[in-house]
XYZ file of N, CA, C and O in Angstrom:
348
model
N -15.589 64.701 -16.769
C -16.374 63.671 -17.488
C -16.772 62.697 -16.226
O -18.218 62.395 -16.817
N -16.584 62.411 -15.273
C -17.403 61.824 -14.086
C -18.581 62.083 -13.985
O -19.696 61.398 -13.178
N -18.574 63.452 -13.705
C -20.041 64.386 -13.539
C -21.149 63.685 -14.391
O -22.409 63.232 -13.923
N -20.639 63.808 -15.774
C -21.619 63.530 -16.948
C -22.076 61.904 -16.629
O -23.124 61.458 -17.006
N -20.641 61.000 -16.280
C -21.444 59.535 -16.035
C -22.107 59.551 -14.881
O -23.011 58.636 -15.357
N -22.117 60.231 -13.951
C -23.042 60.354 -12.883
C -24.431 60.194 -13.230
O -25.070 59.688 -12.707
N -24.756 61.391 -14.244
C -25.926 61.960 -14.588
C -26.611 61.177 -15.418
O -27.796 60.809 -15.335
N -25.726 59.941 -16.037
C -25.857 58.960 -17.288
C -26.597 58.229 -16.454
O -27.165 56.919 -17.163
N -25.987 57.699 -15.199
C -26.693 56.302 -14.644
C -27.615 56.567 -13.994
O -28.045 57.548 -13.268
N -28.391 55.414 -13.478
C -29.755 55.593 -12.499
C -29.143 55.891 -11.323
O -28.115 55.419 -10.668
N -29.592 56.855 -10.595
C -29.383 57.113 -9.217
C -30.016 56.202 -8.155
O -30.896 55.679 -8.226
N -29.387 56.416 -7.156
C -29.936 55.432 -5.989
C -29.758 56.120 -4.661
O -29.757 55.888 -3.666
N -29.921 57.364 -4.652
C -30.509 58.112 -3.735
C -29.116 58.403 -2.890
O -28.861 58.988 -1.589
N -27.611 58.395 -3.184
C -26.554 58.404 -2.252
C -25.999 59.970 -2.715
O -25.300 60.283 -1.681
N -26.251 60.501 -3.898
C -26.120 61.880 -4.186
C -27.111 62.665 -4.282
O -27.320 62.779 -5.692
N -27.591 63.302 -3.271
C -28.886 64.350 -3.427
C -28.429 65.193 -4.799
O -29.518 65.508 -5.239
N -27.571 65.801 -5.168
C -27.008 66.562 -6.203
C -27.260 65.940 -7.401
O -28.010 66.456 -8.103
N -26.915 64.732 -7.805
C -27.123 63.944 -8.859
C -28.612 63.709 -9.026
O -29.328 64.075 -9.913
N -29.326 63.602 -8.081
C -30.583 63.191 -7.989
C -31.334 64.522 -8.732
O -32.349 64.221 -9.240
N -31.259 65.111 -7.889
C -31.854 66.483 -8.227
C -31.625 67.213 -9.593
O -32.800 67.345 -10.313
N -30.537 66.923 -10.035
C -30.038 67.200 -11.283
C -31.080 66.435 -12.284
O -31.424 66.990 -13.471
N -30.810 65.104 -12.344
C -31.643 64.054 -12.841
C -32.900 64.313 -13.030
O -33.804 64.085 -13.969
N -33.704 64.599 -11.748
C -34.917 64.814 -11.803
C -35.517 66.157 -12.360
O -36.488 66.214 -12.964
N -34.726 67.504 -12.376
C -34.793 68.301 -12.846
C -34.779 68.094 -14.760
O -35.257 68.549 -15.321
N -34.033 67.370 -15.005
C -33.381 67.151 -16.047
C -34.706 66.539 -16.809
O -35.285 66.854 -18.001
N -35.070 65.308 -16.407
C -36.602 64.725 -16.466
C -37.547 65.381 -16.854
O -38.476 65.370 -17.663
N -38.158 66.757 -15.656
C -38.823 67.479 -15.703
C -38.791 68.232 -17.255
O -39.617 68.502 -17.718
N -37.683 69.041 -17.128
C -37.636 69.819 -18.511
C -37.994 69.068 -19.653
O -38.349 69.344 -20.615
N -37.274 67.533 -19.706
C -37.652 67.005 -20.940
C -39.059 66.536 -21.193
O -39.370 66.736 -22.328
N -39.612 66.290 -20.163
C -41.157 66.085 -20.170
C -42.100 67.316 -20.816
O -43.176 67.277 -20.856
N -41.527 68.610 -20.606
C -41.990 69.756 -20.907
C -41.408 70.253 -22.110
O -41.531 71.025 -22.587
N -40.704 69.447 -22.853
C -40.180 69.619 -24.250
C -39.304 70.712 -24.340
O -38.945 71.263 -25.025
N -38.377 70.618 -23.467
C -37.598 71.590 -23.293
C -36.044 70.899 -23.308
O -35.736 69.617 -22.433
N -35.380 71.039 -24.552
C -34.086 70.431 -24.918
C -32.765 70.711 -24.027
O -32.951 72.248 -24.042
N -32.317 69.920 -23.405
C -31.052 70.581 -22.265
C -29.783 70.004 -23.147
O -29.774 68.389 -23.464
N -28.848 70.342 -23.313
C -27.564 69.529 -23.893
C -26.444 69.614 -22.698
O -26.252 70.947 -22.395
N -25.818 68.417 -22.321
C -25.163 68.611 -21.115
C -23.537 68.077 -22.022
O -23.600 67.072 -22.576
N -22.627 69.008 -22.147
C -21.668 68.446 -22.768
C -20.233 68.403 -21.853
O -20.082 69.265 -20.902
N -19.476 67.852 -22.151
C -17.938 67.850 -21.414
C -16.939 68.436 -22.269
O -16.677 68.481 -23.311
N -16.429 69.600 -21.412
C -15.318 70.651 -22.265
C -14.105 69.836 -21.670
O -13.841 70.036 -20.564
N -13.526 69.070 -22.459
C -12.161 68.745 -21.584
C -10.861 69.136 -20.910
O -10.748 68.845 -19.780
N -10.368 70.172 -21.791
C -9.314 70.837 -20.934
C -9.271 71.986 -21.403
O -9.334 72.994 -22.454
N -8.967 73.161 -20.586
C -9.000 74.497 -20.577
C -7.430 75.357 -20.642
O -7.195 75.701 -19.827
N -6.696 74.794 -21.459
C -5.119 75.125 -21.318
C -5.103 76.451 -21.718
O -6.028 77.014 -22.997
N -4.020 77.085 -21.073
C -3.725 78.245 -21.346
C -4.789 79.555 -20.646
O -4.400 80.492 -21.007
N -5.525 78.927 -20.184
C -6.529 79.785 -19.463
C -6.200 80.052 -17.862
O -5.932 79.057 -17.088
N -5.686 81.565 -17.388
C -5.344 81.593 -16.193
C -6.142 81.061 -15.398
O -7.410 81.622 -15.120
N -5.440 80.666 -13.844
C -6.164 80.100 -13.080
C -7.085 78.916 -13.196
O -7.950 78.511 -12.407
N -6.730 78.007 -14.181
C -7.771 77.027 -14.334
C -7.328 75.899 -13.416
O -8.412 75.088 -12.882
N -5.934 75.688 -13.130
C -5.529 74.627 -12.359
C -6.292 74.861 -10.983
O -6.907 73.908 -10.048
N -6.450 76.102 -10.366
C -7.189 76.666 -8.987
C -8.420 76.482 -9.232
O -9.068 75.975 -8.240
N -8.919 76.906 -10.379
C -10.488 76.251 -10.560
C -10.669 75.186 -10.457
O -12.053 74.731 -9.651
N -9.889 73.971 -11.024
C -10.291 72.671 -11.206
C -10.253 72.019 -9.622
O -10.882 71.522 -9.343
N -9.103 72.543 -8.718
C -8.607 72.172 -7.581
C -9.992 72.674 -6.666
O -10.487 71.734 -5.859
N -10.413 73.933 -6.830
C -11.813 74.457 -6.254
C -13.012 73.689 -6.324
O -13.716 73.346 -5.150
N -13.282 73.262 -7.454
C -14.152 72.472 -8.078
C -14.171 71.156 -7.206
O -15.571 70.654 -6.878
N -13.254 70.638 -7.534
C -12.981 69.145 -6.795
C -13.298 69.354 -5.333
O -13.953 68.214 -4.895
N -12.790 70.259 -4.698
C -12.855 70.315 -3.066
C -14.089 70.467 -2.952
O -15.197 70.050 -1.918
N -15.095 71.362 -3.541
C -16.426 71.700 -3.494
C -17.433 70.536 -3.475
O -18.431 70.410 -2.883
N -16.797 69.241 -4.471
C -17.821 68.267 -4.331
C -17.813 67.553 -2.851
O -18.669 66.499 -2.879
N -17.095 68.031 -2.242
C -17.125 66.836 -0.860
C -17.836 67.816 0.298
O -17.858 67.287 0.931
N -18.038 69.101 -0.296
C -18.735 69.915 0.920
C -19.835 69.347 1.017
O -20.767 69.076 0.124
N -20.538 69.617 2.264
C -21.918 69.216 2.574
C -22.747 70.573 2.156
O -21.982 71.550 2.101
N -23.529 70.313 1.983
C -24.926 71.507 1.349
C -24.892 72.178 2.716
O -25.387 71.643 3.412
N -25.228 73.771 2.579
C -25.013 74.435 3.498
C -26.541 75.059 3.750
O -26.890 74.916 4.886
N -27.474 74.204 2.867
C -29.014 74.755 2.959
C -29.532 73.510 1.828
O -29.135 73.270 1.187
N -30.770 73.008 2.187
C -31.526 72.240 1.481
C -31.652 73.025 0.021
O -31.966 74.099 0.132
N -31.611 72.044 -0.752
C -31.843 72.644 -2.193
C -33.417 72.964 -2.092
O -34.352 72.007 -1.925
N -33.977 74.270 -2.554
C -35.267 74.406 -2.838
C -35.778 74.300 -4.143
O -35.114 75.104 -4.801
N -36.305 73.676 -4.726
C -36.928 73.463 -5.957
C -37.439 74.739 -6.434
O -38.227 75.591 -5.921
N -37.267 75.112 -7.684
C -37.911 76.220 -8.270
C -38.904 75.936 -9.550
O -38.521 74.964 -10.175
N -39.880 76.618 -9.264
C -41.353 76.415 -10.019
C -40.757 76.304 -11.399
O -39.816 77.311 -12.120
N -41.196 75.497 -12.359
C -40.816 75.018 -13.567
C -41.381 76.583 -14.591
O -40.603 77.168 -15.415
N -42.252 77.389 -14.493
C -42.498 78.422 -14.910
C -41.719 79.766 -14.711
O -41.334 80.392 -15.076
N -40.851 79.902 -13.291
C -40.005 80.757 -13.003
C -38.695 80.979 -13.980
O -38.162 81.569 -14.228
N -38.386 79.420 -14.053
C -37.326 78.711 -14.985
C -37.642 79.447 -16.344
O -36.869 79.900 -16.930
N -38.760 79.029 -17.072
C -39.014 79.232 -18.129
C -38.910 81.018 -18.594
O -38.671 81.306 -19.443
N -39.701 81.529 -17.444
C -39.459 83.011 -17.515
C -38.362 83.577 -17.864
O -37.932 84.518 -18.420
N -37.281 83.192 -16.795
C -35.748 83.513 -16.571
C -35.345 83.412 -18.147
O -34.666 84.037 -18.411
N -35.411 82.073 -18.638
C -34.516 81.895 -19.834
C -35.479 82.883 -20.769
O -34.677 83.317 -21.675
N -36.682 83.008 -21.119
C -37.101 83.705 -22.336
C -36.539 85.423 -21.989
O -36.239 85.683 -22.838
N -36.442 85.811 -20.852
C -35.999 87.077 -20.526
C -34.702 87.207 -20.987
O -34.282 88.114 -21.480
N -33.912 86.308 -20.499
C -32.316 86.195 -21.151
C -32.163 86.175 -22.499
O -31.300 86.916 -23.142
N -33.101 85.491 -23.197
C -33.068 85.369 -24.901
C -33.303 86.478 -25.463
O -32.661 86.813 -26.340
N -34.384 86.899 -24.663
C -34.895 88.392 -25.735
C -33.823 89.650 -25.531
O -33.602 90.472 -26.110
N -33.044 89.623 -24.018
C -31.941 90.297 -23.646
C -30.630 90.145 -24.364
O -29.978 91.078 -24.601
N -30.516 89.245 -25.270
C -29.279 89.070 -26.020
C -29.378 89.435 -27.481
O -29.613 90.438 -28.214
């Protein structure tokens, strides 16, 4: 839930990933692409969930191994269209 809360507040440049997600979300919104971000509370009964949660929390403290390279909007929309057609 804290990740969604971080996305819903104005970024101040302290966390590059949050800023990048917010900028990307805004770009999609400006191009009439709907994105729903939802919180899924608990995955009880799923094997390995605790291990996955621990790994995810640890990953948030790791430095980025490479700079984030922006993906052109058209590449993303083409990928999404192809994925939808394949379903």
